[in-house]
PDB file of C-alpha atoms in Angstrom:
ATOM      1  CA  GLN A   1     -32.410  51.066 107.006  1.00 77.00           C
ATOM      2  CA  VAL A   2     -35.614  49.622 108.411  1.00 86.00           C
ATOM      3  CA  GLN A   3     -37.321  49.532 111.809  1.00 92.00           C
ATOM      4  CA  LEU A   4     -39.316  46.428 112.743  1.00 96.00           C
ATOM      5  CA  VAL A   5     -42.046  45.931 115.348  1.00 96.00           C
ATOM      6  CA  GLU A   6     -43.691  42.558 115.943  1.00 97.00           C
ATOM      7  CA  SER A   7     -47.194  42.063 117.284  1.00 97.00           C
ATOM      8  CA  GLY A   8     -49.883  39.422 117.571  1.00 97.00           C
ATOM      9  CA  GLY A   9     -48.376  37.101 120.124  1.00 98.00           C
ATOM     10  CA  GLY A  10     -50.300  35.712 123.038  1.00 98.00           C
ATOM     11  CA  LEU A  11     -51.321  32.654 125.019  1.00 98.00           C
ATOM     12  CA  VAL A  12     -53.288  30.033 123.102  1.00 98.00           C
ATOM     13  CA  GLN A  13     -54.162  26.373 123.412  1.00 98.00           C
ATOM     14  CA  ALA A  14     -52.666  23.553 121.399  1.00 98.00           C
ATOM     15  CA  GLY A  15     -54.373  23.278 118.034  1.00 98.00           C
ATOM     16  CA  ASP A  16     -55.259  26.951 117.895  1.00 98.00           C
ATOM     17  CA  SER A  17     -54.150  29.452 115.276  1.00 98.00           C
ATOM     18  CA  LEU A  18     -52.416  32.777 115.604  1.00 98.00           C
ATOM     19  CA  ARG A  19     -51.187  35.384 113.173  1.00 98.00           C
ATOM     20  CA  LEU A  20     -48.105  37.421 113.889  1.00 98.00           C
ATOM     21  CA  SER A  21     -47.451  40.741 112.222  1.00 98.00           C
ATOM     22  CA  CYS A  22     -44.283  42.697 111.704  1.00 97.00           C
ATOM     23  CA  ALA A  23     -44.702  46.342 110.837  1.00 95.00           C
ATOM     24  CA  ALA A  24     -41.763  47.985 109.135  1.00 91.00           C
ATOM     25  CA  SER A  25     -40.729  51.516 108.455  1.00 89.00           C
ATOM     26  CA  GLY A  26     -38.329  52.323 105.685  1.00 77.00           C
ATOM     27  CA  ARG A  27     -38.077  53.983 102.336  1.00 71.00           C
ATOM     28  CA  THR A  28     -37.541  50.829 100.306  1.00 72.00           C
ATOM     29  CA  PHE A  29     -39.281  48.024 102.148  1.00 75.00           C
ATOM     30  CA  ARG A  30     -39.831  46.159  98.883  1.00 75.00           C
ATOM     31  CA  SER A  31     -36.064  45.693  98.604  1.00 84.00           C
ATOM     32  CA  TYR A  32     -35.762  43.810 101.913  1.00 90.00           C
ATOM     33  CA  ALA A  33     -35.856  40.075 102.209  1.00 94.00           C
ATOM     34  CA  MET A  34     -37.613  39.179 105.456  1.00 96.00           C
ATOM     35  CA  GLY A  35     -37.591  36.342 107.910  1.00 97.00           C
ATOM     36  CA  TRP A  36     -39.160  35.016 111.085  1.00 98.00           C
ATOM     37  CA  PHE A  37     -37.084  33.465 113.845  1.00 98.00           C
ATOM     38  CA  ARG A  38     -37.976  32.207 117.286  1.00 98.00           C
ATOM     39  CA  GLN A  39     -36.199  31.595 120.548  1.00 98.00           C
ATOM     40  CA  PRO A  40     -37.681  29.205 123.100  1.00 98.00           C
ATOM     41  CA  THR A  41     -36.765  29.815 126.711  1.00 96.00           C
ATOM     42  CA  GLY A  42     -33.322  28.439 127.431  1.00 96.00           C
ATOM     43  CA  LYS A  43     -32.606  27.614 123.797  1.00 97.00           C
ATOM     44  CA  GLU A  44     -30.882  29.268 120.876  1.00 97.00           C
ATOM     45  CA  ARG A  45     -32.646  31.329 118.278  1.00 97.00           C
ATOM     46  CA  GLU A  46     -33.839  29.241 115.351  1.00 98.00           C
ATOM     47  CA  PHE A  47     -35.035  29.890 111.839  1.00 98.00           C
ATOM     48  CA  VAL A  48     -38.762  29.667 111.198  1.00 98.00           C
ATOM     49  CA  ALA A  49     -39.573  31.121 107.776  1.00 98.00           C
ATOM     50  CA  ALA A  50     -38.225  33.478 105.138  1.00 98.00           C
ATOM     51  CA  ILE A  51     -39.581  35.382 102.177  1.00 97.00           C
ATOM     52  CA  SER A  52     -37.975  37.276  99.322  1.00 94.00           C
ATOM     53  CA  TRP A  53     -38.832  40.916  98.822  1.00 88.00           C
ATOM     54  CA  SER A  54     -40.909  40.048  95.768  1.00 86.00           C
ATOM     55  CA  GLY A  55     -42.913  37.593  97.859  1.00 86.00           C
ATOM     56  CA  GLY A  56     -42.342  34.965  95.203  1.00 88.00           C
ATOM     57  CA  SER A  57     -39.900  32.775  97.108  1.00 95.00           C
ATOM     58  CA  THR A  58     -40.333  31.340 100.596  1.00 97.00           C
ATOM     59  CA  ALA A  59     -38.626  28.872 102.880  1.00 97.00           C
ATOM     60  CA  TYR A  60     -39.654  27.132 106.092  1.00 98.00           C
ATOM     61  CA  ALA A  61     -38.059  25.185 108.867  1.00 98.00           C
ATOM     62  CA  ASP A  62     -39.007  21.524 108.779  1.00 98.00           C
ATOM     63  CA  SER A  63     -40.701  21.853 112.145  1.00 98.00           C
ATOM     64  CA  VAL A  64     -43.295  24.301 110.809  1.00 98.00           C
ATOM     65  CA  LYS A  65     -43.811  23.209 107.205  1.00 98.00           C
ATOM     66  CA  GLY A  66     -47.469  22.671 106.461  1.00 98.00           C
ATOM     67  CA  ARG A  67     -48.531  24.595 109.557  1.00 98.00           C
ATOM     68  CA  PHE A  68     -47.046  28.072 109.188  1.00 98.00           C
ATOM     69  CA  THR A  69     -47.274  30.470 106.257  1.00 98.00           C
ATOM     70  CA  ILE A  70     -45.162  33.561 105.757  1.00 98.00           C
ATOM     71  CA  SER A  71     -46.469  36.395 103.623  1.00 97.00           C
ATOM     72  CA  ARG A  72     -45.822  40.045 102.990  1.00 94.00           C
ATOM     73  CA  ASP A  73     -47.660  43.135 101.879  1.00 93.00           C
ATOM     74  CA  ASN A  74     -45.164  45.640 100.595  1.00 88.00           C
ATOM     75  CA  ALA A  75     -47.787  48.357 100.256  1.00 89.00           C
ATOM     76  CA  LYS A  76     -48.473  48.034 103.993  1.00 92.00           C
ATOM     77  CA  LYS A  77     -44.799  47.513 104.811  1.00 92.00           C
ATOM     78  CA  SER A  78     -45.660  44.397 106.755  1.00 94.00           C
ATOM     79  CA  ILE A  79     -44.923  40.712 106.899  1.00 96.00           C
ATOM     80  CA  TYR A  80     -47.042  38.075 108.556  1.00 98.00           C
ATOM     81  CA  LEU A  81     -46.716  34.620 109.994  1.00 98.00           C
ATOM     82  CA  GLN A  82     -49.913  32.608 109.992  1.00 98.00           C
ATOM     83  CA  MET A  83     -49.502  29.829 112.518  1.00 98.00           C
ATOM     84  CA  ASN A  84     -51.967  26.954 112.490  1.00 98.00           C
ATOM     85  CA  SER A  85     -52.160  23.767 114.524  1.00 98.00           C
ATOM     86  CA  LEU A  86     -49.982  25.271 117.203  1.00 98.00           C
ATOM     87  CA  ARG A  87     -48.097  22.960 119.516  1.00 98.00           C
ATOM     88  CA  PRO A  88     -46.559  23.538 122.940  1.00 98.00           C
ATOM     89  CA  GLU A  89     -43.125  23.265 121.356  1.00 97.00           C
ATOM     90  CA  ASP A  90     -43.942  26.363 119.295  1.00 98.00           C
ATOM     91  CA  THR A  91     -43.746  28.396 122.487  1.00 98.00           C
ATOM     92  CA  ALA A  92     -41.064  31.030 122.021  1.00 98.00           C
ATOM     93  CA  VAL A  93     -40.343  34.662 121.473  1.00 98.00           C
ATOM     94  CA  TYR A  94     -40.816  35.317 117.773  1.00 98.00           C
ATOM     95  CA  TYR A  95     -38.694  37.856 115.942  1.00 98.00           C
ATOM     96  CA  CYS A  96     -38.870  39.312 112.485  1.00 97.00           C
ATOM     97  CA  ALA A  97     -35.741  40.268 110.625  1.00 97.00           C
ATOM     98  CA  ALA A  98     -34.799  42.130 107.472  1.00 95.00           C
ATOM     99  CA  ARG A  99     -31.934  42.104 105.021  1.00 93.00           C
ATOM    100  CA  PHE A 100     -31.431  44.489 102.129  1.00 88.00           C
ATOM    101  CA  THR A 101     -31.121  42.467  98.938  1.00 84.00           C
ATOM    102  CA  TYR A 102     -29.616  45.010  96.569  1.00 76.00           C
ATOM    103  CA  GLY A 103     -32.385  44.528  94.051  1.00 70.00           C
ATOM    104  CA  ARG A 104     -32.561  40.716  94.170  1.00 82.00           C
ATOM    105  CA  PRO A 105     -36.319  40.090  94.227  1.00 86.00           C
ATOM    106  CA  THR A 106     -36.194  36.289  94.476  1.00 90.00           C
ATOM    107  CA  HIS A 107     -33.555  35.884  97.172  1.00 91.00           C
ATOM    108  CA  TYR A 108     -34.345  34.742 100.690  1.00 94.00           C
ATOM    109  CA  TYR A 109     -32.162  33.903 103.682  1.00 95.00           C
ATOM    110  CA  THR A 110     -32.404  31.309 106.425  1.00 96.00           C
ATOM    111  CA  GLY A 111     -29.455  32.118 108.673  1.00 96.00           C
ATOM    112  CA  GLY A 112     -29.665  34.592 111.504  1.00 96.00           C
ATOM    113  CA  ASN A 113     -26.340  36.064 110.490  1.00 96.00           C
ATOM    114  CA  ASP A 114     -27.804  36.890 107.084  1.00 95.00           C
ATOM    115  CA  TYR A 115     -29.992  39.573 108.634  1.00 96.00           C
ATOM    116  CA  ASN A 116     -28.950  42.883 110.053  1.00 91.00           C
ATOM    117  CA  TYR A 117     -32.258  44.395 111.203  1.00 95.00           C
ATOM    118  CA  TRP A 118     -34.329  42.839 113.978  1.00 97.00           C
ATOM    119  CA  GLY A 119     -37.506  43.536 115.864  1.00 97.00           C
ATOM    120  CA  GLN A 120     -37.772  43.190 119.633  1.00 97.00           C
ATOM    121  CA  GLY A 121     -39.951  40.106 119.536  1.00 97.00           C
ATOM    122  CA  THR A 122     -43.416  38.977 120.558  1.00 98.00           C
ATOM    123  CA  GLN A 123     -44.145  36.134 122.961  1.00 98.00           C
ATOM    124  CA  VAL A 124     -46.150  33.133 121.790  1.00 98.00           C
ATOM    125  CA  THR A 125     -47.180  30.623 124.432  1.00 98.00           C
ATOM    126  CA  VAL A 126     -49.032  27.434 123.549  1.00 98.00           C
ATOM    127  CA  SER A 127     -50.563  25.437 126.370  1.00 98.00           C
ATOM    128  CA  SER A 128     -51.394  21.742 126.239  1.00 93.00           C
TER     129      SER A 128
END
């Protein structure tokens, strides 16, 4: 069981950087694989990035590789998404998600259906 709250969204210009945070509450945060998803207006939710609970394994959508970096700090019960070189097409509501891994420190997940805990989202808007 984990509760997730995203923060750090806002309105920025193309080329700017932004860091999203997801604060979690739970007894065993280190045992949760985590992910970031986004949903542009009028479109379906899409995978952005994922990280194993050990932090040693990550995955990224092709659209954000080289620009976004996912990280986690288990001591702070938080994950982050550093977004650089933002583009207007990055505009979306960003969600963090968690999945209990049953002690699998290197596993990560890229499908929305793989996760069963979700935050309420934070809006990121990138202007031209």
